[in-house]
Amino acid sequence: MPAFLLVTSRTPGRTKPPPEVDFVDASSLVLEGLLRKHGGALVRSCGEISVCEFPLAPSALACALALQARCAKDNGARKDPDRVFLRMGLHVTDTRAAELLLEAAPFGRIYLSREIHAQSQGAKLCFVAITLEYFRDLPEPLEIFEAIQRVEA
């Protein structure tokens, strides 16, 4: 069952991110490298949103976490107006549900569905149940979780 990861970025200090920090762009070497590493593929870019497909849910989540970690690392060397914040939504089989998760997620967070959560249990992750949300576009409510990478002490 394919899993979909949707990603968008924002730089709060600018109305439009400078090209050197907008690495979520479809032509981005960082995103393409992480997709390749985790077995994913860029399906399309729609404006500021990149739609990526993976054969397995754990691979999609691993890529999202790696992208978030890379963004945090790169932000350490940037001044406030140039810092990039990502938000991501993950769901299996349905890009519309992933898009709704993306829209619900605050910048800096990864939101995922119950299906991704169930398939991605791992020792280095914490999952926080956020809410059960009813969307008029979906026949059933969507249970939303946040993925948080554990920091080793």
PDB file of C-alpha atoms in Angstrom:
ATOM      1  CA  MET A   1       0.000   0.000   0.000  1.00  0.00           C
ATOM      2  CA  PRO A   2       1.728   3.245  -1.072  1.00  0.00           C
ATOM      3  CA  ALA A   3       2.302   6.055   1.415  1.00  0.00           C
ATOM      4  CA  PHE A   4       2.236   9.735   0.502  1.00  0.00           C
ATOM      5  CA  LEU A   5       4.283  12.520   2.066  1.00  0.00           C
ATOM      6  CA  LEU A   6       3.338  16.131   1.348  1.00  0.00           C
ATOM      7  CA  VAL A   7       5.821  18.862   2.277  1.00  0.00           C
ATOM      8  CA  THR A   8       5.710  22.642   2.234  1.00  0.00           C
ATOM      9  CA  SER A   9       8.098  25.267   3.604  1.00  0.00           C
ATOM     10  CA  ARG A  10       7.947  28.780   4.993  1.00  0.00           C
ATOM     11  CA  THR A  11      10.452  31.422   6.028  1.00  0.00           C
ATOM     12  CA  PRO A  12       8.651  33.634   8.571  1.00  0.00           C
ATOM     13  CA  GLY A  13      10.918  36.646   8.031  1.00  0.00           C
ATOM     14  CA  ARG A  14      10.265  36.811   4.276  1.00  0.00           C
ATOM     15  CA  THR A  15       7.249  36.801   2.019  1.00  0.00           C
ATOM     16  CA  LYS A  16       9.150  34.605  -0.445  1.00  0.00           C
ATOM     17  CA  PRO A  17      12.068  32.383   0.567  1.00  0.00           C
ATOM     18  CA  PRO A  18      15.414  33.109  -1.061  1.00  0.00           C
ATOM     19  CA  PRO A  19      16.390  30.371  -3.560  1.00  0.00           C
ATOM     20  CA  GLU A  20      19.350  29.155  -1.533  1.00  0.00           C
ATOM     21  CA  VAL A  21      17.139  28.145   1.420  1.00  0.00           C
ATOM     22  CA  ASP A  22      14.065  26.846  -0.417  1.00  0.00           C
ATOM     23  CA  PHE A  23      15.254  23.238  -0.539  1.00  0.00           C
ATOM     24  CA  VAL A  24      11.759  21.739  -0.606  1.00  0.00           C
ATOM     25  CA  ASP A  25      11.513  22.844  -4.236  1.00  0.00           C
ATOM     26  CA  ALA A  26      11.114  19.934  -6.697  1.00  0.00           C
ATOM     27  CA  SER A  27      14.590  20.568  -8.141  1.00  0.00           C
ATOM     28  CA  SER A  28      16.161  20.477  -4.686  1.00  0.00           C
ATOM     29  CA  LEU A  29      19.104  18.167  -4.336  1.00  0.00           C
ATOM     30  CA  VAL A  30      18.398  17.677  -0.621  1.00  0.00           C
ATOM     31  CA  LEU A  31      14.824  16.485  -1.145  1.00  0.00           C
ATOM     32  CA  GLU A  32      15.790  14.364  -4.149  1.00  0.00           C
ATOM     33  CA  GLY A  33      18.686  12.806  -2.205  1.00  0.00           C
ATOM     34  CA  LEU A  34      16.494  11.960   0.774  1.00  0.00           C
ATOM     35  CA  LEU A  35      13.783  10.545  -1.481  1.00  0.00           C
ATOM     36  CA  ARG A  36      16.324   8.319  -3.200  1.00  0.00           C
ATOM     37  CA  LYS A  37      17.807   7.209   0.144  1.00  0.00           C
ATOM     38  CA  HIS A  38      14.380   6.217   1.497  1.00  0.00           C
ATOM     39  CA  GLY A  39      13.005   4.638  -1.691  1.00  0.00           C
ATOM     40  CA  GLY A  40      10.589   7.464  -2.510  1.00  0.00           C
ATOM     41  CA  ALA A  41       9.816   9.410  -5.645  1.00  0.00           C
ATOM     42  CA  LEU A  42       8.617  12.921  -6.307  1.00  0.00           C
ATOM     43  CA  VAL A  43       5.169  12.591  -7.865  1.00  0.00           C
ATOM     44  CA  ARG A  44       4.627  16.288  -8.496  1.00  0.00           C
ATOM     45  CA  SER A  45       5.157  19.783  -7.188  1.00  0.00           C
ATOM     46  CA  CYS A  46       2.092  21.982  -6.930  1.00  0.00           C
ATOM     47  CA  GLY A  47       3.244  25.503  -6.164  1.00  0.00           C
ATOM     48  CA  GLU A  48       4.940  25.306  -2.775  1.00  0.00           C
ATOM     49  CA  ILE A  49       3.822  21.728  -2.068  1.00  0.00           C
ATOM     50  CA  SER A  50       5.863  18.666  -3.004  1.00  0.00           C
ATOM     51  CA  VAL A  51       3.980  15.355  -3.265  1.00  0.00           C
ATOM     52  CA  CYS A  52       6.157  12.289  -2.683  1.00  0.00           C
ATOM     53  CA  GLU A  53       5.257   8.596  -2.886  1.00  0.00           C
ATOM     54  CA  PHE A  54       6.858   5.682  -1.032  1.00  0.00           C
ATOM     55  CA  PRO A  55       6.233   1.941  -1.244  1.00  0.00           C
ATOM     56  CA  LEU A  56       6.020   1.658   2.567  1.00  0.00           C
ATOM     57  CA  ALA A  57       4.783   3.913   5.371  1.00  0.00           C
ATOM     58  CA  PRO A  58       7.930   3.576   7.539  1.00  0.00           C
ATOM     59  CA  SER A  59      10.046   4.794   4.609  1.00  0.00           C
ATOM     60  CA  ALA A  60       7.838   7.862   4.149  1.00  0.00           C
ATOM     61  CA  LEU A  61       8.058   8.700   7.839  1.00  0.00           C
ATOM     62  CA  ALA A  62      11.834   8.116   7.934  1.00  0.00           C
ATOM     63  CA  CYS A  63      12.226  10.526   5.011  1.00  0.00           C
ATOM     64  CA  ALA A  64      10.029  13.140   6.734  1.00  0.00           C
ATOM     65  CA  LEU A  65      12.093  12.888   9.913  1.00  0.00           C
ATOM     66  CA  ALA A  66      15.359  13.129   7.954  1.00  0.00           C
ATOM     67  CA  LEU A  67      14.069  16.184   6.106  1.00  0.00           C
ATOM     68  CA  GLN A  68      13.027  17.793   9.393  1.00  0.00           C
ATOM     69  CA  ALA A  69      16.451  17.039  10.936  1.00  0.00           C
ATOM     70  CA  ARG A  70      18.267  18.478   7.909  1.00  0.00           C
ATOM     71  CA  CYS A  71      16.148  21.620   8.086  1.00  0.00           C
ATOM     72  CA  ALA A  72      16.921  22.044  11.802  1.00  0.00           C
ATOM     73  CA  LYS A  73      20.641  21.546  11.149  1.00  0.00           C
ATOM     74  CA  ASP A  74      20.651  24.084   8.310  1.00  0.00           C
ATOM     75  CA  ASN A  75      18.650  26.565  10.397  1.00  0.00           C
ATOM     76  CA  GLY A  76      21.420  26.566  13.008  1.00  0.00           C
ATOM     77  CA  ALA A  77      23.632  28.468  10.572  1.00  0.00           C
ATOM     78  CA  ARG A  78      20.944  30.908   9.402  1.00  0.00           C
ATOM     79  CA  LYS A  79      19.797  34.245  10.725  1.00  0.00           C
ATOM     80  CA  ASP A  80      16.143  34.578  11.754  1.00  0.00           C
ATOM     81  CA  PRO A  81      14.729  35.924   8.475  1.00  0.00           C
ATOM     82  CA  ASP A  82      16.298  33.068   6.499  1.00  0.00           C
ATOM     83  CA  ARG A  83      15.253  30.155   8.704  1.00  0.00           C
ATOM     84  CA  VAL A  84      13.061  27.591   6.980  1.00  0.00           C
ATOM     85  CA  PHE A  85      10.217  25.753   8.698  1.00  0.00           C
ATOM     86  CA  LEU A  86       8.553  22.703   7.195  1.00  0.00           C
ATOM     87  CA  ARG A  87       5.191  21.146   7.733  1.00  0.00           C
ATOM     88  CA  MET A  88       4.380  17.673   6.530  1.00  0.00           C
ATOM     89  CA  GLY A  89       1.374  15.380   6.196  1.00  0.00           C
ATOM     90  CA  LEU A  90       1.527  11.600   5.679  1.00  0.00           C
ATOM     91  CA  HIS A  91      -1.200   9.113   4.777  1.00  0.00           C
ATOM     92  CA  VAL A  92      -1.493   5.838   2.876  1.00  0.00           C
ATOM     93  CA  THR A  93      -3.246   5.397  -0.493  1.00  0.00           C
ATOM     94  CA  ASP A  94      -4.890   8.850  -0.572  1.00  0.00           C
ATOM     95  CA  THR A  95      -3.172  12.135  -1.392  1.00  0.00           C
ATOM     96  CA  ARG A  96      -6.264  14.150  -0.389  1.00  0.00           C
ATOM     97  CA  ALA A  97      -6.071  12.878   3.205  1.00  0.00           C
ATOM     98  CA  ALA A  98      -2.322  13.642   3.243  1.00  0.00           C
ATOM     99  CA  GLU A  99      -3.108  17.145   1.980  1.00  0.00           C
ATOM    100  CA  LEU A 100      -5.636  17.672   4.787  1.00  0.00           C
ATOM    101  CA  LEU A 101      -3.024  16.521   7.314  1.00  0.00           C
ATOM    102  CA  LEU A 102      -0.520  18.944   5.786  1.00  0.00           C
ATOM    103  CA  GLU A 103      -2.993  21.812   6.113  1.00  0.00           C
ATOM    104  CA  ALA A 104      -3.735  20.884   9.753  1.00  0.00           C
ATOM    105  CA  ALA A 105      -0.061  20.662  10.765  1.00  0.00           C
ATOM    106  CA  PRO A 106       1.635  23.745  12.172  1.00  0.00           C
ATOM    107  CA  PHE A 107       4.988  24.642  10.603  1.00  0.00           C
ATOM    108  CA  GLY A 108       7.761  22.615  12.196  1.00  0.00           C
ATOM    109  CA  ARG A 109       5.527  19.552  12.704  1.00  0.00           C
ATOM    110  CA  ILE A 110       4.850  16.201  11.038  1.00  0.00           C
ATOM    111  CA  TYR A 111       1.211  15.034  11.131  1.00  0.00           C
ATOM    112  CA  LEU A 112       0.259  11.526  10.120  1.00  0.00           C
ATOM    113  CA  SER A 113      -2.795   9.318   9.969  1.00  0.00           C
ATOM    114  CA  ARG A 114      -3.585   6.317  12.164  1.00  0.00           C
ATOM    115  CA  GLU A 115      -2.591   4.025   9.281  1.00  0.00           C
ATOM    116  CA  ILE A 116       0.907   5.523   9.040  1.00  0.00           C
ATOM    117  CA  HIS A 117       1.168   5.443  12.846  1.00  0.00           C
ATOM    118  CA  ALA A 118       0.208   1.739  12.981  1.00  0.00           C
ATOM    119  CA  GLN A 119       2.789   0.799  10.346  1.00  0.00           C
ATOM    120  CA  SER A 120       5.615   2.942  11.771  1.00  0.00           C
ATOM    121  CA  GLN A 121       6.059   1.920  15.383  1.00  0.00           C
ATOM    122  CA  GLY A 122       9.749   2.329  16.220  1.00  0.00           C
ATOM    123  CA  ALA A 123      12.100   2.652  19.158  1.00  0.00           C
ATOM    124  CA  LYS A 124      13.388   6.097  18.152  1.00  0.00           C
ATOM    125  CA  LEU A 125       9.983   7.736  17.725  1.00  0.00           C
ATOM    126  CA  CYS A 126       7.325   9.156  19.963  1.00  0.00           C
ATOM    127  CA  PHE A 127       3.785   9.561  18.705  1.00  0.00           C
ATOM    128  CA  VAL A 128       1.331  12.037  20.154  1.00  0.00           C
ATOM    129  CA  ALA A 129      -2.375  11.642  19.435  1.00  0.00           C
ATOM    130  CA  ILE A 130      -3.550  15.105  18.349  1.00  0.00           C
ATOM    131  CA  THR A 131      -7.248  14.789  17.527  1.00  0.00           C
ATOM    132  CA  LEU A 132      -9.990  12.987  15.649  1.00  0.00           C
ATOM    133  CA  GLU A 133     -10.934  15.380  12.847  1.00  0.00           C
ATOM    134  CA  TYR A 134     -13.972  15.303  10.606  1.00  0.00           C
ATOM    135  CA  PHE A 135     -13.313  16.641   7.097  1.00  0.00           C
ATOM    136  CA  ARG A 136     -16.184  17.081   4.696  1.00  0.00           C
ATOM    137  CA  ASP A 137     -13.976  15.717   1.881  1.00  0.00           C
ATOM    138  CA  LEU A 138     -13.555  12.361   3.638  1.00  0.00           C
ATOM    139  CA  PRO A 139     -16.215   9.728   4.355  1.00  0.00           C
ATOM    140  CA  GLU A 140     -14.770   8.903   7.804  1.00  0.00           C
ATOM    141  CA  PRO A 141     -13.014  10.955  10.480  1.00  0.00           C
ATOM    142  CA  LEU A 142      -9.225  11.133  10.331  1.00  0.00           C
ATOM    143  CA  GLU A 143      -7.279  10.326  13.481  1.00  0.00           C
ATOM    144  CA  ILE A 144      -4.251  12.638  13.574  1.00  0.00           C
ATOM    145  CA  PHE A 145      -0.918  11.863  15.235  1.00  0.00           C
ATOM    146  CA  GLU A 146       2.293  13.854  15.474  1.00  0.00           C
ATOM    147  CA  ALA A 147       5.648  12.108  15.001  1.00  0.00           C
ATOM    148  CA  ILE A 148       8.469  13.290  17.240  1.00  0.00           C
ATOM    149  CA  GLN A 149      11.995  11.943  17.026  1.00  0.00           C
ATOM    150  CA  ARG A 150      13.425  10.891  20.375  1.00  0.00           C
ATOM    151  CA  VAL A 151      16.624  12.604  21.372  1.00  0.00           C
ATOM    152  CA  GLU A 152      19.232  10.242  22.748  1.00  0.00           C
ATOM    153  CA  ALA A 153      20.664  11.396  26.091  1.00  0.00           C
TER     154      ALA A 153
END
